Coordinates of N, CA and C in Angstrom, one line a residue:
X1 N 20.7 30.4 12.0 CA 19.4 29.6 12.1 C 19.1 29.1 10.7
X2 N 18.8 27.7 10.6 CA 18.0 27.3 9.1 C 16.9 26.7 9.1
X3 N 16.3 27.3 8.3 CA 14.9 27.5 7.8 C 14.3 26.4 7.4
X4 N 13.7 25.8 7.7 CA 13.4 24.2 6.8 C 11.8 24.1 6.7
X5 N 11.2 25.7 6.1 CA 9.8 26.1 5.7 C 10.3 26.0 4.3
X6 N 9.5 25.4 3.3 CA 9.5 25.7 1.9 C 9.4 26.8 1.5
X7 N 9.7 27.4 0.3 CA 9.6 28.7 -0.6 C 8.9 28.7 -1.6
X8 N 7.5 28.9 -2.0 CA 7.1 28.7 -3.2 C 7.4 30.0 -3.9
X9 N 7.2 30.1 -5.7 CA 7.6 30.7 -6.4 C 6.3 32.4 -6.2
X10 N 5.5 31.9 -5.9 CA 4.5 33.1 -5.7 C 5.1 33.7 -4.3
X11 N 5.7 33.8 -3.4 CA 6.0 34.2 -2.0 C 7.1 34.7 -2.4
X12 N 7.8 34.3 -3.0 CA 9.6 35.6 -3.2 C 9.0 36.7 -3.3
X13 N 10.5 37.6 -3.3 CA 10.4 38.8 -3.0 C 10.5 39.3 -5.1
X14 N 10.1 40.4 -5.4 CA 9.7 41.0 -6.6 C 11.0 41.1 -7.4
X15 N 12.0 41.2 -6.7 CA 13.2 41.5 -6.9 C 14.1 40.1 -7.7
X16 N 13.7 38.8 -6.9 CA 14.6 38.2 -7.0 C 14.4 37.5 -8.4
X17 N 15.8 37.0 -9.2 CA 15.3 37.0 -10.6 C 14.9 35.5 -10.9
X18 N 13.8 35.7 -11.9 CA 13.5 34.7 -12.6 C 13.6 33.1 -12.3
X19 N 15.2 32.9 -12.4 CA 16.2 31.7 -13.1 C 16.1 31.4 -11.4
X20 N 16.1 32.3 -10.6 CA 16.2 31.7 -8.7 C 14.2 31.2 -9.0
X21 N 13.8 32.1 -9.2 CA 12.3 31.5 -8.8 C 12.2 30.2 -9.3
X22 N 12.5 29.9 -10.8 CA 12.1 28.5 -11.0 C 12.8 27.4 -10.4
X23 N 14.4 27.6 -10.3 CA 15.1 26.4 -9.2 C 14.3 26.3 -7.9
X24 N 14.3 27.4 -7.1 CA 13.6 27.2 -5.9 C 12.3 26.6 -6.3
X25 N 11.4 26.3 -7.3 CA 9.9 26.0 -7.2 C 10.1 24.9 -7.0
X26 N 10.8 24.3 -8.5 CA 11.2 22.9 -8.6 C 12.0 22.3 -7.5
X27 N 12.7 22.6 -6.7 CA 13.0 22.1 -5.4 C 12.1 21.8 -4.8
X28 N 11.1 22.9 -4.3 CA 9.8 22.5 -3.8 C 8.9 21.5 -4.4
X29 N 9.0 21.1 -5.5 CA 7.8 20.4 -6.0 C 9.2 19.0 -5.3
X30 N 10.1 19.1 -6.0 CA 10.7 17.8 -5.8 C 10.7 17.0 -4.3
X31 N 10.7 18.5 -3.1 CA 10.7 17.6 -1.7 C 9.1 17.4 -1.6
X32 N 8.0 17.8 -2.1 CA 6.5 17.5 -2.3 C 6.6 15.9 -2.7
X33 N 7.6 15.8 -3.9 CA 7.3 14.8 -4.7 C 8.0 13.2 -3.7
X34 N 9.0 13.9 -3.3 CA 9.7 12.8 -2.3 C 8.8 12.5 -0.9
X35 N 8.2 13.4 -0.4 CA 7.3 13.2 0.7 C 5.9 12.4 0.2
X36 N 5.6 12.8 -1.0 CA 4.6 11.5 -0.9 C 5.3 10.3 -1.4
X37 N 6.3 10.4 -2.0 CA 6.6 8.7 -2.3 C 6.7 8.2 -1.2
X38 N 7.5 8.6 0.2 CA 7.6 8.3 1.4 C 6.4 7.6 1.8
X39 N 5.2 8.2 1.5 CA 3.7 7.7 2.0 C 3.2 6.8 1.3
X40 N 4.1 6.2 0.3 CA 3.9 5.3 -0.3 C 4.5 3.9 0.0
X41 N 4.0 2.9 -0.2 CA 4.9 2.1 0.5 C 6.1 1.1 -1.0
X42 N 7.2 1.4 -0.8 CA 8.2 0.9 -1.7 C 8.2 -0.8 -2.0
X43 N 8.1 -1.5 -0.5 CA 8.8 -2.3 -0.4 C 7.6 -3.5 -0.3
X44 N 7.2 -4.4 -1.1 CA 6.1 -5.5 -0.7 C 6.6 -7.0 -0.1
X45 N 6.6 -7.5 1.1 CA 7.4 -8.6 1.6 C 7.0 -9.9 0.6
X46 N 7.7 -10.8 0.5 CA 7.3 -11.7 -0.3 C 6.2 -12.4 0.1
X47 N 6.0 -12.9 1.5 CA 5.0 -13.3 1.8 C 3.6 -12.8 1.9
X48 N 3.7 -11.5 1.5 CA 2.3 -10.4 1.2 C 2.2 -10.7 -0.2
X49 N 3.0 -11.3 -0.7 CA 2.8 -11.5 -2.8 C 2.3 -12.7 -2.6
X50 N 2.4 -13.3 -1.6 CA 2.0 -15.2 -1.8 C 0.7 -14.7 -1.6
X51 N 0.0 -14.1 -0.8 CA -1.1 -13.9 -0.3 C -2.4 -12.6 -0.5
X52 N -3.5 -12.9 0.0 CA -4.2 -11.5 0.4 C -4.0 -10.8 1.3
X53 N -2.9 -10.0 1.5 CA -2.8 -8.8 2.7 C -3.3 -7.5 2.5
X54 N -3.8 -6.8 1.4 CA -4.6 -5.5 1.6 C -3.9 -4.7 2.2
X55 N -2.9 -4.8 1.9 CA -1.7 -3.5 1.7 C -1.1 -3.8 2.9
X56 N -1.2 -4.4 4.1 CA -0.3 -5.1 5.4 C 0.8 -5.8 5.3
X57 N 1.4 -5.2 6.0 CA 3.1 -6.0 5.6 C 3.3 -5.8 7.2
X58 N 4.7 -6.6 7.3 CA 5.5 -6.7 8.7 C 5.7 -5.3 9.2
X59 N 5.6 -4.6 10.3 CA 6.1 -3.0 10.7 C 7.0 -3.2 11.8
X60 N 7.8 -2.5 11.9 CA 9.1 -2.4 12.3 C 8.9 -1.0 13.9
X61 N 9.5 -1.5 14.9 CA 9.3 -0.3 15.7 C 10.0 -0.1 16.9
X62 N 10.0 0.4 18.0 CA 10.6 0.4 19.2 C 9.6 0.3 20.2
X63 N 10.2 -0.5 21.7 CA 9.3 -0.5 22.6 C 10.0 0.8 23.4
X64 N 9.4 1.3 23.9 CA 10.0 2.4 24.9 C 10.1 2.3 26.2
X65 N 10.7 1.8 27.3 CA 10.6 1.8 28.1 C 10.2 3.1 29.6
X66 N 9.8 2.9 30.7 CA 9.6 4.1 31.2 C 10.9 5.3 31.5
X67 N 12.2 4.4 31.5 CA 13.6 5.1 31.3 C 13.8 5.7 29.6
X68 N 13.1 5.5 28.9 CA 13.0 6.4 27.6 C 13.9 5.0 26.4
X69 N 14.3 4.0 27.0 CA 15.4 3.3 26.5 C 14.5 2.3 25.1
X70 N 15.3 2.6 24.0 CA 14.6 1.6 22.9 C 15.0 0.5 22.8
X71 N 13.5 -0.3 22.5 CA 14.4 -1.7 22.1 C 13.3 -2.3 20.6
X72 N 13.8 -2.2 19.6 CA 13.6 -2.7 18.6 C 12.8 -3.7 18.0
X73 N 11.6 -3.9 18.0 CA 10.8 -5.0 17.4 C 9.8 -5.1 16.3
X74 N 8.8 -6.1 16.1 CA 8.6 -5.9 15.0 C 7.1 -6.2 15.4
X75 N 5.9 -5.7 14.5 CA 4.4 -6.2 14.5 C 4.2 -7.1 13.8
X76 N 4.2 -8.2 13.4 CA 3.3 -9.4 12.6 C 2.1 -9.7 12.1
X77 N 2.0 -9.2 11.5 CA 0.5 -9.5 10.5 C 0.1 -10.6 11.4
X78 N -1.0 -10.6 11.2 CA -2.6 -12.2 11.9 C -2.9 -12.0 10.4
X79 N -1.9 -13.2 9.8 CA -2.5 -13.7 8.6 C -3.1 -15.4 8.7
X80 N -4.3 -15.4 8.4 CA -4.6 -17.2 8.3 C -4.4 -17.8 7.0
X81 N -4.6 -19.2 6.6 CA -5.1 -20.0 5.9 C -6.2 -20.4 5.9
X82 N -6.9 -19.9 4.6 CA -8.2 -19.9 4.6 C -8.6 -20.7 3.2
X83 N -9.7 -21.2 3.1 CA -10.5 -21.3 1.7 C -11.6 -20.6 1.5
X84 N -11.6 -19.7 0.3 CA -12.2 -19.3 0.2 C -13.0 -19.3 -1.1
X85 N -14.6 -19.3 -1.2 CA -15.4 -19.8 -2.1 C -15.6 -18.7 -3.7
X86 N -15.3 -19.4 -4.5 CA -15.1 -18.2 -5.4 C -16.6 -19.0 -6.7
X87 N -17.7 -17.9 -6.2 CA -18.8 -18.2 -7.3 C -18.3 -18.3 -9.2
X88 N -18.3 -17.4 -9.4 CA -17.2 -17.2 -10.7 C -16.4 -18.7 -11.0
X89 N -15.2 -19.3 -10.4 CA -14.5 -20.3 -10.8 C -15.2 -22.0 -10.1
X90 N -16.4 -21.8 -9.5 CA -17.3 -22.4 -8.5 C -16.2 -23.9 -8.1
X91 N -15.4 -22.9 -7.3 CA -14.4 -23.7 -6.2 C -13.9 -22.9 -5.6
X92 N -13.4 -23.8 -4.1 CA -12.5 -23.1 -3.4 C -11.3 -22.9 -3.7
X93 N -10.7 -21.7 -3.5 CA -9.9 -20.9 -4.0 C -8.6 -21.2 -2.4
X94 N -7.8 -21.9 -2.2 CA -7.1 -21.4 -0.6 C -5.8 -20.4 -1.2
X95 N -6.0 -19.7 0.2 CA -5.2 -18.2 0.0 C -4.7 -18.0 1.7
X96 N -3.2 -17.4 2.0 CA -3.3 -16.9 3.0 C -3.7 -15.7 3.0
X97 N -4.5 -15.3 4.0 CA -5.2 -13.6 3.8 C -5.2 -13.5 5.3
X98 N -5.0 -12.1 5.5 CA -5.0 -11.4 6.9 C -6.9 -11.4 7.3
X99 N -6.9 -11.2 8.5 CA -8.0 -10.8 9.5 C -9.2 -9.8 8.5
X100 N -8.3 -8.8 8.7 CA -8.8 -7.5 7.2 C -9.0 -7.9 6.1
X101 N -8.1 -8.3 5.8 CA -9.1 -9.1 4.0 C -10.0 -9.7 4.5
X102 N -10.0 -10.7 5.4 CA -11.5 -11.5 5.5 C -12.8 -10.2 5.5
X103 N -12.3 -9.1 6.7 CA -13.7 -8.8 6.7 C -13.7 -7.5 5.3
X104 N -12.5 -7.0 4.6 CA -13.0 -7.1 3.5 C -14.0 -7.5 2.6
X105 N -13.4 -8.8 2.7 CA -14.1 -9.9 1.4 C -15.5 -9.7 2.0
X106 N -16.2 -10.0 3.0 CA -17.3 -9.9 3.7 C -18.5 -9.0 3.0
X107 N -17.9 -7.7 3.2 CA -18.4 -6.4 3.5 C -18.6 -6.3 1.8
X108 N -17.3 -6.6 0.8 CA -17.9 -6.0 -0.3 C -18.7 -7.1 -1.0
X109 N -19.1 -8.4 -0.7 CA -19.9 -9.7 -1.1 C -18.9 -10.7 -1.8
X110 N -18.0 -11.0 -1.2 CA -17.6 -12.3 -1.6 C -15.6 -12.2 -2.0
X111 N -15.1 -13.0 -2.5 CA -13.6 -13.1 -3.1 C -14.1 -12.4 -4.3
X112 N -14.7 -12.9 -5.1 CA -14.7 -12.2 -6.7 C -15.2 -10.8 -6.9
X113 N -15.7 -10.4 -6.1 CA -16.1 -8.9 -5.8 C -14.9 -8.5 -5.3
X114 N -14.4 -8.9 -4.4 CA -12.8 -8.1 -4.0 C -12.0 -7.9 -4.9
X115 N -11.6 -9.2 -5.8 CA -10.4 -9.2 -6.4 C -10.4 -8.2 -7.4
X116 N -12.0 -8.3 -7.9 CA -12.5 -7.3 -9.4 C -12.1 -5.8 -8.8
X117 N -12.5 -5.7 -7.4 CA -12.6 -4.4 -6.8 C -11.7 -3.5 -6.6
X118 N -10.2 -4.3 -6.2 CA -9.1 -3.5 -6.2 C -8.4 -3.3 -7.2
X119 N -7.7 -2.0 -7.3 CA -7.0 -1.5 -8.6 C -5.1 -1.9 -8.4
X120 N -5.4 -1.6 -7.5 CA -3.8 -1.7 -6.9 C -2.8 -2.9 -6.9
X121 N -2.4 -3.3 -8.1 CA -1.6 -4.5 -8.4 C -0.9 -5.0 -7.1
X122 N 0.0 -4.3 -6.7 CA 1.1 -4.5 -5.2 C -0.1 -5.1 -4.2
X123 N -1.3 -4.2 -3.9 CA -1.9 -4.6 -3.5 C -2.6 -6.1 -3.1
X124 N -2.8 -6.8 -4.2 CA -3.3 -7.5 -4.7 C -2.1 -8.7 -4.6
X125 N -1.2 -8.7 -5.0 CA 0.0 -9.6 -4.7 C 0.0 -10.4 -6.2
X126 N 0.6 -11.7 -6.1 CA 0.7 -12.6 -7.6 C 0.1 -13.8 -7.5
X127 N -0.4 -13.8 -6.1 CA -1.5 -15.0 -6.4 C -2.7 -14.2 -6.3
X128 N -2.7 -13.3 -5.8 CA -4.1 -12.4 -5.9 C -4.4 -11.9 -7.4
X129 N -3.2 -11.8 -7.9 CA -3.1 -11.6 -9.4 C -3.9 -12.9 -10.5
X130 N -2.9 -13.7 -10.1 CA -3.1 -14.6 -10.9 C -4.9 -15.3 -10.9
X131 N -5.7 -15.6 -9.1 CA -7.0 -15.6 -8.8 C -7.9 -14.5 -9.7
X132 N -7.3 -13.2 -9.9 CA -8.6 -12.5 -10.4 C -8.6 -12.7 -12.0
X133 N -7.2 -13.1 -12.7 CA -7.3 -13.0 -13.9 C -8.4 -14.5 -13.8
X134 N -7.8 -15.5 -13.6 CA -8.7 -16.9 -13.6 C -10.4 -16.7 -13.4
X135 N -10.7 -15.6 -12.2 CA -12.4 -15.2 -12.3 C -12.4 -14.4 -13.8
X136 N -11.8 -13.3 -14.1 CA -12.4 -13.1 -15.4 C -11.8 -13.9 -16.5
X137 N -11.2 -14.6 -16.8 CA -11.7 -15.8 -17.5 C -12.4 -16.7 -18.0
X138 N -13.3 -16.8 -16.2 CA -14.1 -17.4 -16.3 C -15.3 -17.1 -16.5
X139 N -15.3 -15.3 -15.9 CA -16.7 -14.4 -16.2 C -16.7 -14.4 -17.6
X140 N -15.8 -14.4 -18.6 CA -15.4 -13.9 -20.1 C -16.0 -15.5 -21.0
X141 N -16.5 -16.4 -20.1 CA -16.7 -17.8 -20.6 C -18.6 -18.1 -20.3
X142 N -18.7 -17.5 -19.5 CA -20.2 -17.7 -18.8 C -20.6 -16.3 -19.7

């Protein structure tokens, strides 16, 4: 039978030595350290960098049929083309952005509130990049 419960270094037995506790910990910390990178997401599609998607990318999945049989497809972002009003650079700004960023932008008062608001570069993309540096530029001028 194999065991696929972790071992932390406080739970061995009194006996076992030293040089075993610390490999076994650090194993543990390392599959800890690989399971959250997992929860992370690696890969940002290009077209989530053109745009505001709020961390939404393309997902990948199976349909299951009632015979259990898979068949492979994919979910698609509902991303639009939008303009949107940016007080700060006082013009419209067009951006493709998902459904969710709109009601993002909404909820926290406007594009320039959002862009300032998120920390998460990937997130944010490189025109989302490029839009927030341009508002504080222009907050850094006013």
């Amino acid at each position: 039978k194999r065991s696929s419960h972790i071992t932390f270094a406080s739970t061995l037995h009194r006996r076992t030595p030293f040089k075993h506790c610390i490999t076994m910990a650090s194993n543990s910390m390392r599959f800890l350290e690989a399971f959250t990178r997992a929860a992370k997401r690696q890969h940002v599609s290009g077209r989530a960098q053109r745009g505001l998607f709020a961390g939404r990318d393309k997902a990948f999945g199976n349909n299951v049929s009632f015979s259990k049989r898979r068949t492979r497809r994919a979910w698609k972002v509902n991303h639009q083309w939008k303009t949107l009003y940016s007080e700060a650079l006082d013009e419209k700004v067009g951006l493709n952005v998902t459904t969710h960023t709109l009601r993002c932008v909404d909820k926290i008062g406007g594009l320039d509130n959002y862009l300032l608001s998120i920390k998460d570069e990937r997130e944010l993309g490189v025109k989302g990049l490029k839009t927030r540096d341009r508002v504080l530029a222009a907050l850094a001028e006013a």
